[in-house]
Amino acid sequence: MEFLYADWLGTPAWFWLVFLGLVATLTAFDLGVLHKEDKEMGIGESLKLSAFYIGIALLFGGWIWFERGAELGMQYYTGFFIEKALSIDNVFVISLIFTYFAIPPKYQYRALLWGIMAVIVLRGLMIAGGAALVSQAYWVLYIFAAFLIFTGIKMFFAGDEPMDVAKNPVVRWISTHMRVTPRLHDQHFFVKVTDEKTGKLVTAATPLFLALVVINLADLVFAVDSVPAIFAITTDTFIVYTSNIMAILGLRALYFALAAMVHRFHYLKYALAAVLVFIGSKIFVADFVMGGDKFPPVLSLGVTAGLIAAGIFYSLWKTRGEPEPEWPAEDSPAMVQKHIDDLADNKAG
């Protein structure tokens, strides 16, 4: 029993056990009950499952509010809303990745699940490292804050240049150092194939594995924005990690609804840019204008939620009636073959 109340990263161990148990239960229920078989998820099912995950996340925040106080509760909700809004950009990038590798929708959900499992670990490592830095040197927060302001300004003036998956150095490295099959093999990331030279069975990666790797690399890039953003709100490691993960857990469910209408959120990036500038600026305001007093959590939550809501509603209003952009057929074997051939040409070159 003493172990349960032992301090672990500033929070009693039993809080961490409850959270990790919740994550494990949701993942097992999702994969083992809801999606035992690979199938395409419709928009209606996606929205219902997303509402379920958001509801669980909000209830978890209510539990934090009740157990640890209103201030930490509001900090959790602020971090959750920021990460949830930033994940919409993730959806656009993930959609490009799946389209590039021609991954059929029925295999996308399982790939997203394994991707999120990796994110839980990678985000944990990044957050642990950030917490260690902040605990040893408070001035690191000023670096985070300046970075957020710079990123927000850059995001505001940046164009809409899409990510070029073909030029990703990791994709090229894998294609030149590993065997990659020219076809998908159902939901498998690796398969046994016959080596043309030796006639022996060897292990080869599939396009689904390449897509999974690129998705996780893209998340690391997004984490460079989202992790400093939540540290600018609170340095409580438990709040930082749980708000991030609870927002990401529902991403795979929300993906199928948002991917069909991601073009409708064109103006959300401007709201997100304003949020990053606001979150970064309040660190300097609190320390140098307010004399070291904490920036009111309720004001921080209100401004963040207001900016994100304004960005969403303005985007939906501004883009009403716009046709959905046409994408290449996701299940086209010829498309997969073209990309594998391109990678092989890069290897030969």
Coordinates of C-alpha atoms in Angstrom, one line a residue:
M1 CA 0.0 0.0 0.0
E2 CA 2.9 2.4 0.6
F3 CA 3.9 2.0 -3.0
L4 CA 0.5 3.3 -4.2
Y5 CA 1.0 6.6 -2.4
A6 CA 4.7 6.9 -3.2
D7 CA 5.6 10.0 -5.1
W8 CA 6.4 9.4 -8.8
L9 CA 7.3 12.4 -10.9
G10 CA 5.4 14.7 -8.5
T11 CA 2.2 12.5 -8.4
P12 CA 1.2 9.5 -6.2
A13 CA 1.8 6.3 -8.0
W14 CA -1.9 5.2 -7.9
F15 CA -2.8 8.1 -10.1
W16 CA -0.4 6.8 -12.8
L17 CA -1.7 3.3 -12.3
V18 CA -5.3 4.4 -12.8
F19 CA -4.4 6.3 -16.0
L20 CA -2.3 3.5 -17.5
G21 CA -5.1 1.0 -16.6
L22 CA -7.6 3.2 -18.4
V23 CA -5.4 3.4 -21.5
A24 CA -4.9 -0.3 -21.5
T25 CA -8.6 -1.0 -21.1
L26 CA -9.6 1.4 -23.9
T27 CA -7.0 -0.1 -26.3
A28 CA -8.0 -3.7 -25.5
F29 CA -11.7 -2.9 -25.9
D30 CA -11.1 -1.0 -29.1
L31 CA -8.9 -3.6 -30.8
G32 CA -10.3 -6.8 -29.2
V33 CA -14.0 -6.0 -29.3
L34 CA -14.9 -3.2 -31.6
H35 CA -12.4 -4.0 -34.4
K36 CA -11.4 -7.7 -34.2
E37 CA -11.5 -7.7 -38.0
D38 CA -10.1 -5.3 -40.4
K39 CA -12.9 -3.2 -41.9
E40 CA -13.5 0.3 -43.2
M41 CA -14.9 2.7 -40.7
G42 CA -17.7 4.9 -41.8
I43 CA -18.1 8.6 -40.9
G44 CA -21.0 7.8 -38.6
E45 CA -19.2 5.2 -36.7
S46 CA -16.1 7.4 -36.5
L47 CA -18.1 10.3 -35.0
K48 CA -19.8 8.1 -32.4
L49 CA -16.5 6.5 -31.4
S50 CA -14.8 9.9 -31.3
A51 CA -17.6 11.2 -29.0
F52 CA -17.0 8.2 -26.7
Y53 CA -13.3 9.0 -26.5
I54 CA -13.8 12.7 -25.9
G55 CA -16.4 11.9 -23.2
I56 CA -13.9 9.6 -21.5
A57 CA -11.2 12.3 -21.7
L58 CA -13.6 15.0 -20.2
L59 CA -14.6 12.6 -17.4
F60 CA -11.0 11.9 -16.7
G61 CA -10.4 15.6 -16.4
G62 CA -13.3 15.9 -14.0
W63 CA -11.7 13.2 -11.9
I64 CA -8.4 15.2 -11.8
W65 CA -10.4 18.3 -10.9
F66 CA -12.1 16.5 -8.0
E67 CA -9.0 14.7 -6.7
R68 CA -6.3 17.3 -7.2
G69 CA -8.1 20.6 -7.4
A70 CA -9.6 23.1 -9.9
E71 CA -6.3 24.6 -11.0
L72 CA -4.9 21.3 -12.2
G73 CA -8.2 20.4 -13.7
M74 CA -8.3 23.5 -15.9
Q75 CA -4.7 23.0 -16.8
Y76 CA -5.6 19.4 -18.0
Y77 CA -8.5 20.7 -20.1
T78 CA -6.4 23.5 -21.6
G79 CA -3.7 21.0 -22.6
F80 CA -6.3 18.5 -23.9
F81 CA -8.0 21.1 -26.1
I82 CA -4.7 22.4 -27.6
E83 CA -3.5 18.9 -28.4
K84 CA -6.9 17.9 -29.9
A85 CA -6.9 21.0 -32.1
L86 CA -3.3 20.4 -33.2
S87 CA -4.2 16.8 -34.1
I88 CA -6.4 18.0 -36.9
D89 CA -3.2 19.0 -38.7
N90 CA -2.0 15.4 -37.9
V91 CA -5.0 14.1 -39.7
F92 CA -4.2 16.0 -42.9
V93 CA -0.6 14.6 -42.9
I94 CA -1.7 11.1 -42.1
S95 CA -4.2 11.2 -44.9
L96 CA -1.4 12.2 -47.3
I97 CA 0.8 9.3 -46.1
F98 CA -1.9 6.7 -46.5
T99 CA -2.8 8.1 -49.9
Y100 CA 0.9 8.0 -51.0
F101 CA 1.3 4.4 -50.0
A102 CA -2.2 3.5 -51.2
I103 CA -3.3 2.0 -47.9
P104 CA -6.9 0.8 -48.1
P105 CA -9.2 2.3 -45.4
K106 CA -9.8 -1.2 -43.9
Y107 CA -6.1 -1.4 -42.9
Q108 CA -5.7 2.2 -41.8
Y109 CA -7.3 1.8 -38.4
R110 CA -4.9 -1.0 -37.3
A111 CA -1.9 1.0 -38.6
L112 CA -3.1 4.0 -36.6
L113 CA -3.5 1.9 -33.5
W114 CA 0.1 0.7 -33.6
G115 CA 1.2 4.1 -34.4
I116 CA -0.5 5.5 -31.3
M117 CA 1.0 2.8 -29.2
A118 CA 4.4 4.0 -30.3
V119 CA 3.3 7.6 -29.7
I120 CA 2.5 6.8 -26.1
V121 CA 6.0 5.7 -25.5
L122 CA 7.7 8.4 -27.6
R123 CA 5.7 11.2 -26.1
G124 CA 6.5 9.8 -22.6
L125 CA 10.2 10.0 -23.3
M126 CA 9.9 13.5 -24.7
I127 CA 7.8 14.7 -21.7
A128 CA 10.1 13.0 -19.2
G129 CA 13.1 14.7 -20.8
G130 CA 11.3 18.1 -20.8
A131 CA 10.3 17.7 -17.2
A132 CA 13.8 16.9 -16.2
L133 CA 15.1 20.0 -18.0
V134 CA 12.5 22.3 -16.5
S135 CA 13.1 21.0 -12.9
Q136 CA 16.8 21.6 -13.2
A137 CA 16.6 25.0 -15.0
Y138 CA 13.4 27.0 -15.0
W139 CA 14.8 29.3 -17.7
V140 CA 14.2 26.4 -20.2
L141 CA 10.5 27.5 -20.1
Y142 CA 11.6 30.8 -21.6
I143 CA 13.1 28.9 -24.5
F144 CA 9.9 26.9 -24.9
A145 CA 7.8 30.1 -24.8
A146 CA 10.0 31.9 -27.4
F147 CA 9.9 28.8 -29.6
L148 CA 6.1 28.7 -29.4
I149 CA 5.8 32.4 -30.3
F150 CA 8.2 31.9 -33.2
T151 CA 6.3 28.8 -34.4
G152 CA 2.9 30.5 -34.1
I153 CA 4.1 33.5 -36.2
K154 CA 5.7 31.2 -38.8
M155 CA 2.5 29.1 -39.0
F156 CA 0.4 32.2 -39.5
F157 CA 2.5 33.3 -42.6
A158 CA 3.3 29.8 -43.9
G159 CA 1.8 28.6 -47.1
D160 CA 0.0 25.3 -47.7
E161 CA 2.8 23.4 -49.3
P162 CA 2.0 19.7 -48.8
M163 CA 4.5 17.2 -47.4
D164 CA 6.5 15.3 -50.0
V165 CA 6.6 11.7 -48.7
A166 CA 8.8 10.6 -51.5
K167 CA 11.6 12.9 -50.3
N168 CA 11.4 11.6 -46.7
P169 CA 15.0 10.5 -45.9
V170 CA 13.8 7.7 -43.6
V171 CA 11.6 6.2 -46.4
R172 CA 14.7 6.3 -48.7
W173 CA 16.9 4.8 -46.1
I174 CA 14.5 1.9 -45.5
S175 CA 14.0 1.3 -49.2
T176 CA 17.8 1.1 -49.7
H177 CA 18.6 -1.0 -46.6
M178 CA 15.6 -3.3 -46.4
R179 CA 13.5 -5.4 -48.8
V180 CA 10.2 -3.8 -49.5
T181 CA 7.3 -5.7 -51.1
P182 CA 5.6 -4.1 -54.1
R183 CA 2.2 -5.1 -52.8
L184 CA 0.3 -4.9 -49.5
H185 CA -0.1 -8.2 -47.6
D186 CA -3.4 -7.6 -45.7
Q187 CA -2.6 -6.0 -42.3
H188 CA 0.9 -7.4 -42.1
F189 CA 4.0 -5.1 -41.6
F190 CA 6.5 -7.9 -42.5
V191 CA 6.2 -11.0 -44.6
K192 CA 8.3 -13.8 -45.8
V193 CA 9.3 -13.7 -49.5
T194 CA 11.6 -15.7 -51.8
D195 CA 14.9 -14.1 -52.5
E196 CA 15.4 -13.9 -56.2
K197 CA 19.2 -14.6 -56.0
T198 CA 19.3 -17.4 -53.4
G199 CA 15.8 -18.8 -53.5
K200 CA 15.6 -18.7 -49.7
L201 CA 12.8 -17.2 -47.7
V202 CA 13.7 -13.8 -46.3
T203 CA 11.8 -11.1 -44.4
A204 CA 10.6 -8.1 -46.2
A205 CA 8.7 -5.0 -45.1
T206 CA 5.4 -4.0 -46.7
P207 CA 4.2 -0.6 -47.7
L208 CA 2.0 -0.6 -44.6
F209 CA 5.2 -0.7 -42.5
L210 CA 6.7 2.3 -44.4
A211 CA 3.4 4.2 -43.8
L212 CA 3.6 3.4 -40.1
V213 CA 7.2 4.6 -39.8
V214 CA 6.4 7.9 -41.6
I215 CA 3.3 8.5 -39.4
N216 CA 5.4 8.2 -36.3
L217 CA 8.1 10.5 -37.6
A218 CA 5.4 13.0 -38.5
D219 CA 4.1 12.8 -34.9
L220 CA 7.5 13.5 -33.5
V221 CA 7.6 16.7 -35.6
F222 CA 4.2 17.7 -34.3
A223 CA 5.3 16.9 -30.7
V224 CA 8.0 19.6 -31.0
D225 CA 5.1 22.1 -31.0
S226 CA 2.6 20.4 -28.7
V227 CA 4.9 19.3 -25.8
P228 CA 6.4 22.8 -25.3
A229 CA 2.9 24.2 -25.5
I230 CA 1.6 22.1 -22.6
F231 CA 4.8 22.8 -20.5
A232 CA 4.0 26.5 -21.0
I233 CA 0.7 25.8 -19.3
T234 CA 1.9 23.6 -16.5
T235 CA 5.1 21.8 -15.4
D236 CA 3.1 19.0 -13.6
T237 CA 4.3 15.9 -15.5
F238 CA 1.1 14.0 -14.8
I239 CA -1.0 16.7 -16.4
V240 CA 1.3 17.2 -19.3
Y241 CA 1.4 13.5 -20.2
T242 CA -2.3 12.6 -19.5
S243 CA -3.7 15.6 -21.5
N244 CA -1.5 14.7 -24.4
I245 CA -2.3 11.0 -24.5
M246 CA -6.0 11.4 -23.9
A247 CA -6.2 13.7 -26.9
I248 CA -4.2 11.3 -29.0
L249 CA -6.1 8.2 -28.0
G250 CA -9.2 9.4 -29.8
L251 CA -7.3 10.5 -32.9
R252 CA -7.6 7.2 -34.7
A253 CA -11.4 7.2 -34.3
L254 CA -11.7 10.9 -35.3
Y255 CA -9.4 10.4 -38.3
F256 CA -12.0 8.8 -40.6
A257 CA -14.5 11.6 -40.0
L258 CA -12.0 14.4 -40.3
A259 CA -10.1 12.8 -43.3
A260 CA -13.3 13.2 -45.4
M261 CA -13.7 16.8 -44.5
V262 CA -10.2 18.0 -43.5
H263 CA -10.3 20.5 -46.4
R264 CA -13.1 22.3 -44.4
F265 CA -10.6 23.3 -41.6
H266 CA -8.3 25.4 -43.8
Y267 CA -8.5 28.5 -41.5
L268 CA -8.0 26.6 -38.3
K269 CA -4.2 26.9 -38.6
Y270 CA -4.5 30.7 -38.0
A271 CA -6.4 30.0 -34.8
L272 CA -3.8 27.5 -33.7
A273 CA -1.0 30.0 -34.6
A274 CA -2.8 32.5 -32.3
V275 CA -3.0 29.9 -29.5
L276 CA 0.7 29.1 -29.7
V277 CA 1.6 32.8 -29.6
F278 CA -0.8 33.3 -26.6
I279 CA 0.5 30.3 -24.7
G280 CA 4.1 31.4 -25.2
S281 CA 3.5 35.0 -24.4
K282 CA 1.7 34.3 -21.1
I283 CA 4.9 32.9 -19.7
F284 CA 6.7 36.2 -20.2
V285 CA 3.6 38.2 -19.0
A286 CA 3.3 36.2 -15.8
D287 CA 7.0 36.5 -14.9
F288 CA 7.8 40.0 -16.1
V289 CA 4.5 41.9 -16.0
M290 CA 2.6 40.2 -13.2
G291 CA 5.6 39.9 -11.0
G292 CA 5.8 36.1 -10.9
D293 CA 2.1 35.5 -10.2
K294 CA 0.5 32.6 -12.0
F295 CA -1.5 33.5 -15.1
P296 CA -5.1 32.7 -14.2
P297 CA -5.9 29.1 -15.4
V298 CA -9.5 29.9 -16.1
L299 CA -8.5 32.8 -18.4
S300 CA -5.9 30.6 -20.2
L301 CA -8.5 27.9 -20.7
G302 CA -11.1 30.4 -21.9
V303 CA -8.8 32.1 -24.4
T304 CA -7.6 28.8 -25.7
A305 CA -11.0 27.2 -26.1
G306 CA -12.4 30.5 -27.6
L307 CA -9.6 30.8 -30.3
I308 CA -9.9 27.1 -31.3
A309 CA -13.7 27.3 -31.5
A310 CA -13.6 30.5 -33.5
G311 CA -11.1 28.8 -35.9
I312 CA -13.3 25.7 -36.4
F313 CA -16.6 27.6 -36.9
Y314 CA -15.0 30.2 -39.2
S315 CA -13.4 27.5 -41.3
L316 CA -16.7 25.5 -41.6
W317 CA -18.6 28.7 -42.6
K318 CA -15.9 30.0 -45.0
T319 CA -15.6 26.7 -46.8
R320 CA -19.3 25.8 -47.0
G321 CA -20.2 24.4 -50.4
E322 CA -16.6 23.7 -51.4
P323 CA -16.2 20.3 -53.1
E324 CA -14.1 17.6 -51.5
P325 CA -10.7 17.4 -53.2
E326 CA -10.1 14.3 -55.4
W327 CA -7.5 11.8 -54.1
P328 CA -6.0 8.9 -56.0
A329 CA -7.7 5.6 -55.4
E330 CA -6.4 4.3 -52.1
D331 CA -6.6 0.6 -53.1
S332 CA -4.9 0.8 -56.4
P333 CA -2.1 -1.8 -56.6
A334 CA -0.6 0.1 -59.6
M335 CA -0.2 3.1 -57.4
V336 CA 1.7 1.1 -54.8
Q337 CA 3.9 -0.4 -57.5
K338 CA 4.7 3.1 -58.8
H339 CA 5.9 4.3 -55.4
I340 CA 8.0 1.1 -54.8
D341 CA 9.5 1.5 -58.3
D342 CA 10.3 5.1 -57.5
L343 CA 12.1 4.1 -54.3
A344 CA 13.9 1.4 -56.2
D345 CA 15.1 4.0 -58.7
N346 CA 16.3 6.2 -55.9
K347 CA 18.2 3.2 -54.5
A348 CA 19.8 2.5 -57.9
G349 CA 20.7 6.1 -58.3

